[in-house]
mmCIF file of C-alpha atoms and ligand atoms in Angstrom:
data_model
loop_
_atom_site.group_PDB
_atom_site.id
_atom_site.type_symbol
_atom_site.label_atom_id
_atom_site.label_comp_id
_atom_site.label_asym_id
_atom_site.label_seq_id
_atom_site.Cartn_x
_atom_site.Cartn_y
_atom_site.Cartn_z
ATOM 1 C CA UNK A 1 0.250 -0.153 0.239
ATOM 2 C CA UNK A 2 1.296 3.259 -0.720
ATOM 3 C CA UNK A 3 -0.881 5.664 0.201
ATOM 4 C CA UNK A 4 1.762 8.141 1.623
ATOM 5 C CA UNK A 5 3.928 7.484 -1.575
ATOM 6 C CA UNK A 6 1.210 9.301 -2.902
ATOM 7 C CA UNK A 7 -0.053 11.331 -1.144
ATOM 8 C CA UNK A 8 2.912 12.700 -0.993
ATOM 9 C CA UNK A 9 4.235 13.019 -4.241
ATOM 10 C CA UNK A 10 0.829 14.753 -4.863
ATOM 11 C CA UNK A 11 1.783 17.504 -2.560
ATOM 12 C CA UNK A 12 5.444 17.836 -4.136
ATOM 13 C CA UNK A 13 3.122 18.921 -7.451
ATOM 14 C CA UNK A 14 1.051 21.073 -5.782
ATOM 15 C CA UNK A 15 3.814 23.250 -4.403
ATOM 16 C CA UNK A 16 6.360 23.581 -7.603
ATOM 17 C CA UNK A 17 3.180 24.416 -9.275
ATOM 18 C CA UNK A 18 2.141 27.000 -7.192
ATOM 19 C CA UNK A 19 -1.307 25.107 -6.156
ATOM 20 C CA UNK A 20 -2.638 25.169 -3.206
ATOM 21 C CA UNK A 21 -2.992 21.377 -1.349
ATOM 22 C CA UNK A 22 -6.537 21.903 -0.650
ATOM 23 C CA UNK A 23 -7.511 22.741 -4.163
ATOM 24 C CA UNK A 24 -6.298 18.650 -4.780
ATOM 25 C CA UNK A 25 -9.185 16.055 -3.879
ATOM 26 C CA UNK A 26 -6.888 12.593 -3.901
ATOM 27 C CA UNK A 27 -9.913 9.746 -4.929
ATOM 28 C CA UNK A 28 -8.356 6.556 -4.449
ATOM 29 C CA UNK A 29 -9.840 4.497 -7.639
ATOM 30 C CA UNK A 30 -10.744 0.843 -5.419
ATOM 31 C CA UNK A 31 -12.284 -1.229 -8.641
ATOM 32 C CA UNK A 32 -11.501 -4.164 -8.681
ATOM 33 C CA UNK A 33 -9.157 -3.789 -5.428
ATOM 34 C CA UNK A 34 -10.108 -6.792 -2.517
ATOM 35 C CA UNK A 35 -11.804 -5.443 0.498
ATOM 36 C CA UNK A 36 -8.420 -6.352 2.822
ATOM 37 C CA UNK A 37 -6.073 -3.970 0.148
ATOM 38 C CA UNK A 38 -9.695 -0.937 0.670
ATOM 39 C CA UNK A 39 -9.407 -1.895 4.509
ATOM 40 C CA UNK A 40 -6.083 -1.207 4.567
ATOM 41 C CA UNK A 41 -6.333 2.250 2.636
ATOM 42 C CA UNK A 42 -9.461 3.213 5.078
ATOM 43 C CA UNK A 43 -7.574 2.138 8.104
ATOM 44 C CA UNK A 44 -5.250 4.669 6.930
ATOM 45 C CA UNK A 45 -7.244 7.637 7.090
ATOM 46 C CA UNK A 46 -7.915 7.977 3.821
ATOM 47 C CA UNK A 47 -11.940 8.419 2.834
ATOM 48 C CA UNK A 48 -12.465 9.111 -0.497
ATOM 49 C CA UNK A 49 -12.671 6.811 -3.240
ATOM 50 C CA UNK A 50 -13.686 6.275 -6.700
ATOM 51 C CA UNK A 51 -16.118 2.962 -8.074
ATOM 52 C CA UNK A 52 -16.431 2.131 -11.944
ATOM 53 C CA UNK A 53 -19.844 -0.038 -11.153
ATOM 54 C CA UNK A 54 -22.678 0.558 -9.519
ATOM 55 C CA UNK A 55 -23.295 -2.708 -8.896
ATOM 56 C CA UNK A 56 -19.902 -3.265 -7.670
ATOM 57 C CA UNK A 57 -20.417 -0.176 -5.328
ATOM 58 C CA UNK A 58 -23.136 -1.892 -4.034
ATOM 59 C CA UNK A 59 -21.855 -4.565 -2.954
ATOM 60 C CA UNK A 60 -18.869 -3.207 -0.929
ATOM 61 C CA UNK A 61 -19.562 0.563 0.119
ATOM 62 C CA UNK A 62 -22.485 -0.020 2.329
ATOM 63 C CA UNK A 63 -20.618 -2.474 4.657
ATOM 64 C CA UNK A 64 -17.626 -0.025 4.743
ATOM 65 C CA UNK A 65 -19.657 3.070 6.179
ATOM 66 C CA UNK A 66 -20.527 0.618 8.532
ATOM 67 C CA UNK A 67 -17.257 0.891 10.204
ATOM 68 C CA UNK A 68 -15.694 4.117 8.938
ATOM 69 C CA UNK A 69 -17.318 7.321 8.872
ATOM 70 C CA UNK A 70 -16.685 10.189 6.125
ATOM 71 C CA UNK A 71 -16.198 7.926 3.520
ATOM 72 C CA UNK A 72 -17.340 9.938 -0.283
ATOM 73 C CA UNK A 73 -17.227 8.013 -2.835
ATOM 74 C CA UNK A 74 -16.948 8.824 -6.740
ATOM 75 C CA UNK A 75 -18.350 7.061 -8.773
ATOM 76 C CA UNK A 76 -16.088 7.220 -12.578
ATOM 77 C CA UNK A 77 -17.751 4.310 -14.584
ATOM 78 C CA UNK A 78 -20.299 4.625 -17.588
ATOM 79 C CA UNK A 79 -23.513 4.989 -15.934
ATOM 80 C CA UNK A 80 -25.990 3.743 -17.633
ATOM 81 C CA UNK A 81 -30.251 5.290 -16.979
ATOM 82 C CA UNK A 82 -31.876 2.499 -15.204
ATOM 83 C CA UNK A 83 -28.963 2.659 -12.333
ATOM 84 C CA UNK A 84 -28.905 6.391 -12.083
ATOM 85 C CA UNK A 85 -31.189 6.408 -8.632
ATOM 86 C CA UNK A 86 -28.540 3.602 -7.288
ATOM 87 C CA UNK A 87 -26.073 5.684 -7.723
ATOM 88 C CA UNK A 88 -27.261 8.686 -6.212
ATOM 89 C CA UNK A 89 -27.481 7.006 -3.729
ATOM 90 C CA UNK A 90 -24.598 5.755 -3.217
ATOM 91 C CA UNK A 91 -22.131 8.495 -4.443
ATOM 92 C CA UNK A 92 -21.776 11.794 -3.784
ATOM 93 C CA UNK A 93 -19.581 12.635 -7.195
ATOM 94 C CA UNK A 94 -20.900 11.717 -10.338
ATOM 95 C CA UNK A 95 -17.517 12.311 -12.368
ATOM 96 C CA UNK A 96 -19.429 10.580 -16.168
ATOM 97 C CA UNK A 97 -22.524 12.280 -17.148
ATOM 98 C CA UNK A 98 -22.047 12.642 -20.726
ATOM 99 C CA UNK A 99 -25.313 12.902 -22.754
ATOM 100 C CA UNK A 100 -28.598 14.539 -22.756
ATOM 101 C CA UNK A 101 -30.488 11.077 -21.547
ATOM 102 C CA UNK A 102 -28.618 10.790 -18.693
ATOM 103 C CA UNK A 103 -28.557 13.709 -18.199
ATOM 104 C CA UNK A 104 -32.013 14.296 -17.966
ATOM 105 C CA UNK A 105 -32.957 11.120 -15.846
ATOM 106 C CA UNK A 106 -30.494 12.531 -12.494
ATOM 107 C CA UNK A 107 -32.987 15.634 -12.691
ATOM 108 C CA UNK A 108 -35.942 13.905 -12.751
ATOM 109 C CA UNK A 109 -34.084 11.491 -9.967
ATOM 110 C CA UNK A 110 -32.786 14.928 -8.008
ATOM 111 C CA UNK A 111 -36.482 16.261 -7.618
ATOM 112 C CA UNK A 112 -37.694 13.305 -6.601
ATOM 113 C CA UNK A 113 -35.334 12.195 -3.968
ATOM 114 C CA UNK A 114 -34.475 16.096 -3.536
ATOM 115 C CA UNK A 115 -30.871 15.861 -3.164
ATOM 116 C CA UNK A 116 -28.637 15.594 -6.102
ATOM 117 C CA UNK A 117 -24.352 14.710 -6.491
ATOM 118 C CA UNK A 118 -22.108 16.876 -7.598
ATOM 119 C CA UNK A 119 -22.118 16.191 -11.389
ATOM 120 C CA UNK A 120 -19.007 16.362 -13.695
ATOM 121 C CA UNK A 121 -19.613 16.416 -17.687
ATOM 122 C CA UNK A 122 -17.206 13.958 -19.096
ATOM 123 C CA UNK A 123 -15.725 14.967 -22.539
ATOM 124 C CA UNK A 124 -14.517 12.970 -25.331
ATOM 125 C CA UNK A 125 -11.476 14.871 -25.830
ATOM 126 C CA UNK A 126 -9.256 12.353 -27.909
ATOM 127 C CA UNK A 127 -12.857 11.604 -29.894
ATOM 128 C CA UNK A 128 -13.018 8.426 -29.752
ATOM 129 C CA UNK A 129 -15.544 6.414 -31.015
ATOM 130 C CA UNK A 130 -15.081 3.585 -27.954
ATOM 131 C CA UNK A 131 -14.914 6.232 -25.527
ATOM 132 C CA UNK A 132 -17.841 7.222 -24.022
ATOM 133 C CA UNK A 133 -18.069 11.538 -23.652
ATOM 134 C CA UNK A 134 -19.549 14.601 -25.189
ATOM 135 C CA UNK A 135 -17.497 15.765 -28.236
ATOM 136 C CA UNK A 136 -15.443 18.834 -27.322
ATOM 137 C CA UNK A 137 -17.479 21.125 -30.054
ATOM 138 C CA UNK A 138 -20.633 20.046 -28.314
ATOM 139 C CA UNK A 139 -19.307 20.498 -24.836
ATOM 140 C CA UNK A 140 -20.646 24.855 -24.481
ATOM 141 C CA UNK A 141 -24.106 23.853 -25.409
ATOM 142 C CA UNK A 142 -24.238 20.204 -23.285
ATOM 143 C CA UNK A 143 -22.825 22.069 -20.170
ATOM 144 C CA UNK A 144 -25.763 24.719 -20.990
ATOM 145 C CA UNK A 145 -27.898 22.515 -21.413
ATOM 146 C CA UNK A 146 -27.534 21.007 -17.925
ATOM 147 C CA UNK A 147 -26.999 24.183 -16.414
ATOM 148 C CA UNK A 148 -30.516 24.774 -17.371
ATOM 149 C CA UNK A 149 -31.618 21.617 -15.760
ATOM 150 C CA UNK A 150 -30.783 22.910 -12.401
ATOM 151 C CA UNK A 151 -27.839 20.131 -12.118
ATOM 152 C CA UNK A 152 -25.199 20.939 -9.679
ATOM 153 C CA UNK A 153 -22.320 20.478 -12.284
ATOM 154 C CA UNK A 154 -19.411 20.915 -10.264
ATOM 155 C CA UNK A 155 -16.664 21.269 -13.326
ATOM 156 C CA UNK A 156 -15.978 18.273 -16.864
ATOM 157 C CA UNK A 157 -13.666 14.376 -16.324
ATOM 158 C CA UNK A 158 -11.274 13.070 -19.451
ATOM 159 C CA UNK A 159 -9.650 10.023 -19.791
ATOM 160 C CA UNK A 160 -6.858 11.150 -22.621
ATOM 161 C CA UNK A 161 -6.725 8.634 -24.896
ATOM 162 C CA UNK A 162 -3.827 6.326 -24.260
ATOM 163 C CA UNK A 163 -1.409 7.095 -27.434
ATOM 164 C CA UNK A 164 -1.599 10.652 -27.002
ATOM 165 C CA UNK A 165 0.126 13.101 -24.883
ATOM 166 C CA UNK A 166 -2.260 13.353 -21.932
ATOM 167 C CA UNK A 167 -1.552 16.924 -21.295
ATOM 168 C CA UNK A 168 -2.634 18.154 -24.576
ATOM 169 C CA UNK A 169 -5.941 17.102 -23.704
ATOM 170 C CA UNK A 170 -5.643 18.488 -20.141
ATOM 171 C CA UNK A 171 -4.960 21.794 -21.216
ATOM 172 C CA UNK A 172 -7.946 21.838 -23.145
ATOM 173 C CA UNK A 173 -10.694 19.776 -20.938
ATOM 174 C CA UNK A 174 -9.257 23.449 -18.809
ATOM 175 C CA UNK A 175 -10.112 25.080 -21.553
ATOM 176 C CA UNK A 176 -13.441 24.328 -22.552
ATOM 177 C CA UNK A 177 -14.190 24.384 -17.854
ATOM 178 C CA UNK A 178 -12.896 27.850 -18.342
ATOM 179 C CA UNK A 179 -14.546 29.419 -20.877
ATOM 180 C CA UNK A 180 -18.502 28.034 -19.287
ATOM 181 C CA UNK A 181 -17.500 29.174 -15.936
ATOM 182 C CA UNK A 182 -16.693 25.900 -14.020
ATOM 183 C CA UNK A 183 -13.430 25.109 -11.762
ATOM 184 C CA UNK A 184 -13.973 21.571 -11.298
ATOM 185 C CA UNK A 185 -11.446 19.574 -13.626
ATOM 186 C CA UNK A 186 -11.438 15.965 -12.756
ATOM 187 C CA UNK A 187 -8.176 14.724 -14.384
ATOM 188 C CA UNK A 188 -5.300 12.345 -13.940
ATOM 189 C CA UNK A 189 -4.689 8.508 -12.738
ATOM 190 C CA UNK A 190 -2.088 6.982 -11.557
ATOM 191 C CA UNK A 191 0.795 7.812 -15.011
ATOM 192 C CA UNK A 192 -0.237 11.265 -14.782
ATOM 193 C CA UNK A 193 -1.103 12.320 -12.095
ATOM 194 C CA UNK A 194 1.508 15.218 -11.053
ATOM 195 C CA UNK A 195 0.934 16.817 -14.700
ATOM 196 C CA UNK A 196 -2.842 17.351 -14.521
ATOM 197 C CA UNK A 197 -2.389 18.772 -11.033
ATOM 198 C CA UNK A 198 0.162 21.457 -13.377
ATOM 199 C CA UNK A 199 -2.636 22.128 -15.497
ATOM 200 C CA UNK A 200 -5.132 22.437 -12.958
ATOM 201 C CA UNK A 201 -6.670 19.093 -11.628
ATOM 202 C CA UNK A 202 -9.050 19.695 -8.958
ATOM 203 C CA UNK A 203 -9.430 15.763 -8.496
ATOM 204 C CA UNK A 204 -7.349 12.926 -9.521
ATOM 205 C CA UNK A 205 -8.118 9.579 -9.713
ATOM 206 C CA UNK A 206 -5.618 7.306 -8.851
ATOM 207 C CA UNK A 207 -5.794 3.640 -8.649
ATOM 208 C CA UNK A 208 -3.522 0.976 -8.969
ATOM 209 C CA UNK A 209 -0.102 3.362 -7.808
ATOM 210 C CA UNK A 210 -2.513 2.995 -4.376
ATOM 211 C CA UNK A 211 -3.541 -0.461 -4.471
ATOM 212 C CA UNK A 212 -1.129 -2.252 -6.684
ATOM 213 C CA UNK A 213 -1.837 -3.957 -10.041
ATOM 214 C CA UNK A 214 -5.750 -4.355 -10.529
ATOM 215 C CA UNK A 215 -5.902 -8.288 -11.537
ATOM 216 C CA UNK A 216 -9.555 -8.887 -13.434
ATOM 217 C CA UNK A 217 -8.643 -12.761 -13.752
HETATM 218 C C1 PLP B 1 -9.766 2.726 -13.529
HETATM 219 C C2 PLP B 1 -9.754 3.821 -14.116
HETATM 220 C C3 PLP B 1 -8.689 4.848 -12.943
HETATM 221 C C4 PLP B 1 -7.584 4.568 -11.933
HETATM 222 O O1 PLP B 1 -6.553 3.912 -13.335
HETATM 223 P P1 PLP B 1 -4.877 3.930 -12.669
HETATM 224 O O2 PLP B 1 -4.943 4.111 -13.968
HETATM 225 O O3 PLP B 1 -5.221 2.854 -12.243
HETATM 226 O O4 PLP B 1 -4.968 5.215 -11.352
HETATM 227 C C5 PLP B 1 -9.217 5.810 -13.073
HETATM 228 N N1 PLP B 1 -10.458 7.227 -14.058
HETATM 229 C C6 PLP B 1 -10.763 5.991 -14.741
HETATM 230 C C7 PLP B 1 -12.090 6.689 -14.825
HETATM 231 C C8 PLP B 1 -10.849 4.495 -14.195
HETATM 232 O O5 PLP B 1 -11.516 4.130 -14.507
#
């Protein structure tokens, strides 16, 4: 478990790039990790976690919440409309609002439930057909559409293409956020979270560097 090492690297990246550490949230991405590893990180005092799948999150976090106070859960994987209610019951934050249909569903459920997690709009900065996210050219209109539904849009999220320089994508995401008056930037993973911090990330999503490699076996 190298939570402390990652926290040190995060602090150093903030210091190096003139960022306030309090403005950068470290999301420990616990998807697929065995419960024992997750519990080590909880025991070390960390409380902010990320999961990709609603089903998987529902299978572990209600249980951990019985033992540990103050857990903050971020949903960072693709969200289907029929899982939205469960996602909104479990998570304090959803990073993957990527199309009008899911936005409309969340808005309706928020009315009904009387609360809504903070939301990030996922932008497909690399315009990859297989990847979720609104196209950069459609982002401004979609952000306005979501705000028009009174959704609490905290910011934008991206997952850069694996074979491209991540900086270009971080810079693009920041530019779209700035021109829309949004302050939240969910970007940066194990291999590039320090670079993302240099580009203004407010939420970094770090999995394997904290927990070790995921075993999908
Ligand atoms: C799995 C995942 C991460 C964490 O990836 P690592 O490379 O293990 O840090 C971050 N963001 C998203 C959206 C993910 O699916």
